[in-house]
Tab-separated table of C-alpha atoms in Angstrom:
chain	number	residue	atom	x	y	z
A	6	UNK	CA	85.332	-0.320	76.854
A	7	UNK	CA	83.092	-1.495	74.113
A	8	UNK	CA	79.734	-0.615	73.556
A	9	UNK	CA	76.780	-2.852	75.105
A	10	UNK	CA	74.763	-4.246	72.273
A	11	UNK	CA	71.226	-2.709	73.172
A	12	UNK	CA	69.256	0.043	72.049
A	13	UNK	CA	68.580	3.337	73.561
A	14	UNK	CA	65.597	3.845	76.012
A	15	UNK	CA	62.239	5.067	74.061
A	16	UNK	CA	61.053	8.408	76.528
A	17	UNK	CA	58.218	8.262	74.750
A	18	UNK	CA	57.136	4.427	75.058
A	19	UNK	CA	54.070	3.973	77.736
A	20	UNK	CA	56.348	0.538	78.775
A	21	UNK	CA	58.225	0.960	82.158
A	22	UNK	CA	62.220	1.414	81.868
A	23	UNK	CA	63.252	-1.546	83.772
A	24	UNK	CA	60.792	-3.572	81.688
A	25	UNK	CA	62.303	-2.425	78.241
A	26	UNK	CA	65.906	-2.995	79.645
A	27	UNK	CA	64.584	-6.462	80.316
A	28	UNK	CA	63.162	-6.500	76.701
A	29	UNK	CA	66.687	-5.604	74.931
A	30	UNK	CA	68.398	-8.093	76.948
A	31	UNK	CA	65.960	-10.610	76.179
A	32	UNK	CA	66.273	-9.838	72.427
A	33	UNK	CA	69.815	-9.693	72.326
A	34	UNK	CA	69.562	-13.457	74.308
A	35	UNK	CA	67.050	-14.629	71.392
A	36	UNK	CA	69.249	-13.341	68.759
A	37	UNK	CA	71.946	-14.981	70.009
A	38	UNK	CA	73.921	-11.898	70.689
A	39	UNK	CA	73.889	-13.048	74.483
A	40	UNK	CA	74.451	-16.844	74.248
A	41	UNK	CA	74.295	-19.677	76.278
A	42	UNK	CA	76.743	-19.567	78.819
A	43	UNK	CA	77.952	-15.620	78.568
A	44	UNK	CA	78.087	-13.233	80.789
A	45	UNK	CA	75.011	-10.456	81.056
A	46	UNK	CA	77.089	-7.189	81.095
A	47	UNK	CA	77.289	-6.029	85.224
A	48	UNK	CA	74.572	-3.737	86.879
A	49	UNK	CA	77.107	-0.913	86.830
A	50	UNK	CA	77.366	-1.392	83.033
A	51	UNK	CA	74.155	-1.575	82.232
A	52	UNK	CA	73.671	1.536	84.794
A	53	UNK	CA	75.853	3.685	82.914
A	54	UNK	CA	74.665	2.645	79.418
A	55	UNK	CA	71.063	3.315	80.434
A	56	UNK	CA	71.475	6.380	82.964
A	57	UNK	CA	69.343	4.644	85.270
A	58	UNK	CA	69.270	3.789	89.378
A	59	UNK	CA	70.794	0.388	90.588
A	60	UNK	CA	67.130	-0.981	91.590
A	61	UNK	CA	66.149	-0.140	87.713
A	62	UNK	CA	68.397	-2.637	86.415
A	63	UNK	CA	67.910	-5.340	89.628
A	64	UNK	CA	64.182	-5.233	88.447
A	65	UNK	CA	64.860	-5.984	85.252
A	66	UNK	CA	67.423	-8.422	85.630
A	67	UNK	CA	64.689	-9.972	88.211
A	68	UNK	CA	62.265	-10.313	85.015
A	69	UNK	CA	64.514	-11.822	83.313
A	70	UNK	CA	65.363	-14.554	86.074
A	71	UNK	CA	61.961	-15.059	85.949
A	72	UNK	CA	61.458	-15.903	83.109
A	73	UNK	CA	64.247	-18.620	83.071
A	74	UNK	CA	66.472	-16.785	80.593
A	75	UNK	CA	69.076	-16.410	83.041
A	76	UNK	CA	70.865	-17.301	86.346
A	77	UNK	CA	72.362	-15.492	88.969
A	78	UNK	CA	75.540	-16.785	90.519
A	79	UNK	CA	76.980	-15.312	93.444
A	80	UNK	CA	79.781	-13.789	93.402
A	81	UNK	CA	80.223	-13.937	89.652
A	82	UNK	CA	77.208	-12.351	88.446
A	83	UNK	CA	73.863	-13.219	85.716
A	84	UNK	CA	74.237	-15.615	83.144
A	85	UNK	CA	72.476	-16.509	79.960
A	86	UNK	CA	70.799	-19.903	81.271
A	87	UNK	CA	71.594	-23.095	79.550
A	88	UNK	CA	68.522	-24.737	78.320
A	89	UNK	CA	67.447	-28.497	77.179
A	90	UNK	CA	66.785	-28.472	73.832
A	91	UNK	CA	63.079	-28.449	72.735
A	92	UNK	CA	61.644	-30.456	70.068
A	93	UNK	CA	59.890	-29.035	67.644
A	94	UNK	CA	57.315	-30.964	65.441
A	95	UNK	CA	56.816	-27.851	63.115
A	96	UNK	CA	52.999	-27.930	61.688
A	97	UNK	CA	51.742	-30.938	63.482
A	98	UNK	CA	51.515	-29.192	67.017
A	99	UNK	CA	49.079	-26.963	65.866
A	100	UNK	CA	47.063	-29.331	64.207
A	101	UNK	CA	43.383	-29.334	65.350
A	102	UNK	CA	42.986	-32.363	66.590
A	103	UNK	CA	45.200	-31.385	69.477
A	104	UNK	CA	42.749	-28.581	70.198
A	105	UNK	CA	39.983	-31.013	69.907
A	106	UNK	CA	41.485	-33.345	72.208
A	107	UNK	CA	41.673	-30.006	74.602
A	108	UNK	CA	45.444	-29.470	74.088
A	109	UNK	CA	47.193	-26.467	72.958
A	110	UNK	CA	50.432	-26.159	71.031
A	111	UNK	CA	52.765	-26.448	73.995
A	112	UNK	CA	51.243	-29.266	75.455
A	113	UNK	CA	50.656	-31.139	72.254
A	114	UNK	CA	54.301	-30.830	71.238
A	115	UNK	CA	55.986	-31.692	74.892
A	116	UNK	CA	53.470	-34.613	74.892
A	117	UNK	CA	54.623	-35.785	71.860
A	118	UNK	CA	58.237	-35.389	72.939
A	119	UNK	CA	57.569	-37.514	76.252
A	120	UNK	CA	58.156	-34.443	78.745
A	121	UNK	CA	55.700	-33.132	80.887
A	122	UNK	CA	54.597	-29.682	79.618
A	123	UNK	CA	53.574	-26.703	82.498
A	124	UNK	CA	52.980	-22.964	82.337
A	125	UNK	CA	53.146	-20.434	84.577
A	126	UNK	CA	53.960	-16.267	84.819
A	127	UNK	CA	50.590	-15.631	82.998
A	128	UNK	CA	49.806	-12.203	82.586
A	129	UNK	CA	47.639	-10.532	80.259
A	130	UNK	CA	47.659	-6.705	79.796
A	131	UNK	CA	45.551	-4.333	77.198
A	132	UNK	CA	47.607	-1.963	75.674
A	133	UNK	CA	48.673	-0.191	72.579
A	134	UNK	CA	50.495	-2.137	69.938
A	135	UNK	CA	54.022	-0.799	68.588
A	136	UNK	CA	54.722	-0.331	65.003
A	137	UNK	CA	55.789	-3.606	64.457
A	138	UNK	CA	53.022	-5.464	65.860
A	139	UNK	CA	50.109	-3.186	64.225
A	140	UNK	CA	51.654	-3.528	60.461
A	141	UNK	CA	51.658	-7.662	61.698
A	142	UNK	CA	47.693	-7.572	62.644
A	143	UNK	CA	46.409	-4.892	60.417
A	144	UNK	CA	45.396	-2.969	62.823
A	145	UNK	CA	45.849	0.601	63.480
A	146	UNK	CA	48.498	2.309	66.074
A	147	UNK	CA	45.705	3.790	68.048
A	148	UNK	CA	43.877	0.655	68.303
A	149	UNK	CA	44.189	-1.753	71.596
A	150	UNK	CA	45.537	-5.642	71.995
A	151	UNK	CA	45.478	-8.563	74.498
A	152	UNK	CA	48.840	-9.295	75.310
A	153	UNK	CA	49.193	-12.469	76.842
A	154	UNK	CA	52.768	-13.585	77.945
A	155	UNK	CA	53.509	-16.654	79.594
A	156	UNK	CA	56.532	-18.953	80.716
A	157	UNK	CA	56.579	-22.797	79.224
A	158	UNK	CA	58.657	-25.149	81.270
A	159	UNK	CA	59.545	-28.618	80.578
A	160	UNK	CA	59.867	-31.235	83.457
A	161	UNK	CA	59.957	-28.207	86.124
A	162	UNK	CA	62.494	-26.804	83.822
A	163	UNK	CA	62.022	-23.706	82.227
A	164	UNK	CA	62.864	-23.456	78.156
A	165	UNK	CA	60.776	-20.597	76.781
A	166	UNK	CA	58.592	-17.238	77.128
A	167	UNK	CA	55.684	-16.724	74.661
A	168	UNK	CA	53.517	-13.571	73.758
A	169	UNK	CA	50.792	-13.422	72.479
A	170	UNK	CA	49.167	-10.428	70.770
A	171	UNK	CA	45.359	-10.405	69.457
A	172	UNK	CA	43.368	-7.631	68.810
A	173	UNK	CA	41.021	-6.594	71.766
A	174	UNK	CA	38.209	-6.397	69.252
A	175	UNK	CA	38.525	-9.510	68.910
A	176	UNK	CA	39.516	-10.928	72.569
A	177	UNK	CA	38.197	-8.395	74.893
A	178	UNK	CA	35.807	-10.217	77.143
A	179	UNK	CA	36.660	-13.494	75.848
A	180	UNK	CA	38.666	-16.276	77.306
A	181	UNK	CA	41.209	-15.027	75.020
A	182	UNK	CA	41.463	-12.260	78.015
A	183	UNK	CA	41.198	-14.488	80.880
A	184	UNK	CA	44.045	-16.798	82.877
A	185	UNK	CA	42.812	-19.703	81.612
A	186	UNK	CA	42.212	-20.003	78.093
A	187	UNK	CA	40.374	-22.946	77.999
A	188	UNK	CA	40.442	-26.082	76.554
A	189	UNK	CA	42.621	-26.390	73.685
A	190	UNK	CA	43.949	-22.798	74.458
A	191	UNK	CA	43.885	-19.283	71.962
A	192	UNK	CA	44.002	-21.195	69.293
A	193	UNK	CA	40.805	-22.986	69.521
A	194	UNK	CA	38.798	-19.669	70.892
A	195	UNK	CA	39.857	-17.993	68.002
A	196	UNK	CA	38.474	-20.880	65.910
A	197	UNK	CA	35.183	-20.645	68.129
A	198	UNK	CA	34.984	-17.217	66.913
A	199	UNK	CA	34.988	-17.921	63.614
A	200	UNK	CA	38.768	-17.417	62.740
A	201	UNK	CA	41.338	-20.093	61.481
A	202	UNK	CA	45.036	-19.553	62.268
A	203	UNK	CA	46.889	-19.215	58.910
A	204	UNK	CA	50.283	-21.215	60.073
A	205	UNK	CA	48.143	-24.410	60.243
A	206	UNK	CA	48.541	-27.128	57.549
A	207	UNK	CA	47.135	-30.239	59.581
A	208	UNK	CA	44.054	-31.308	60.458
């Protein structure tokens, strides 16, 4: 039997097991690894593979489903979802006359595209950063970040999951750190605290 194509549990990580099973499946969806259409490997699969209980891997699969990434049909198990495609309108949606207009990215771009943009799943932690994230902000391991992750759906469909990270310096008891961003969204509260986002070209 071949090998499933995800990485080994981290003992050490502060992140809860059926949340980073749900994190290697999700990667191995973005990468394309798990595509549109396939098969997500069976609970006993991913049971043996990780060493873990059955309700582990139903949590995680349950994040996930969530999230609109995949589908459970009965009888024949969890899919990869299939997914409208999503236009992209590359440096214009974060333009700042969508912020001024009180729009953020996603509902700027969806907008634009003639769909009707929600969000929903919000949830904002504080944690640690990992490696990866810390070399990305310039910021130290041992220092602390908003994480904001949310769910964008399209027409009551769902098409994508964002996360956010910024450094709690700079977010912690801002809107940044709240439900509701405001008007305009992370973007523009970053810009009310001085601080211009570095991908934007447009004005």
């Amino acid at each position: 039997m071949a090998e499933l194509p995800f990485p080994d549990l981290d003992p050490t990580s502060d992140r809860a097991v059926f949340r980073q099973i749900a994190d290697h499946v999700r990667h191995a969806i973005e990468r394309g690894t798990l595509a549109e259409g396939d098969k997500v490997p069976s609970e006993a699969r991913l049971m043996q593979h990780y060493g873990v209980a059955r309700m582990t891997i139903r949590n995680a699969l349950q994040v996930l489903q969530g999230e609109g990434l995949t589908v459970a049909e009965h009888g024949r198990g969890v899919f990869v979802r299939s997914h409208p495609p999503v236009r992209r309108l590359a440096s214009d949606r974060f333009a700042r006359r969508h912020r001024e207009q009180g729009k953020a990215a996603f509902i700027a771009e969806t907008e634009g595209a003639g769909g009707k943009p929600t969000v929903d799943s919000i949830k904002i932690t504080e944690e640690r950063p990992s490696a990866d994230v810390a070399e990305l902000l310039g910021i130290g391991s041992e220092d602390h970040v908003i994480v904001r992750s949310r769910r964008y759906l399209i027409n009551g469909q769902p098409v994508e999951t964002a996360v956010s990270y910024i450094p709690a310096e700079i977010a912690r008891d801002t809107r940044i750190a709240q439900p509701d961003s405001g008007p305009g969204g992370i973007y523009a509260r970053l810009e009310g605290l001085g601080l211009r986002p570095g991908l934007e070209s447009c004005s």
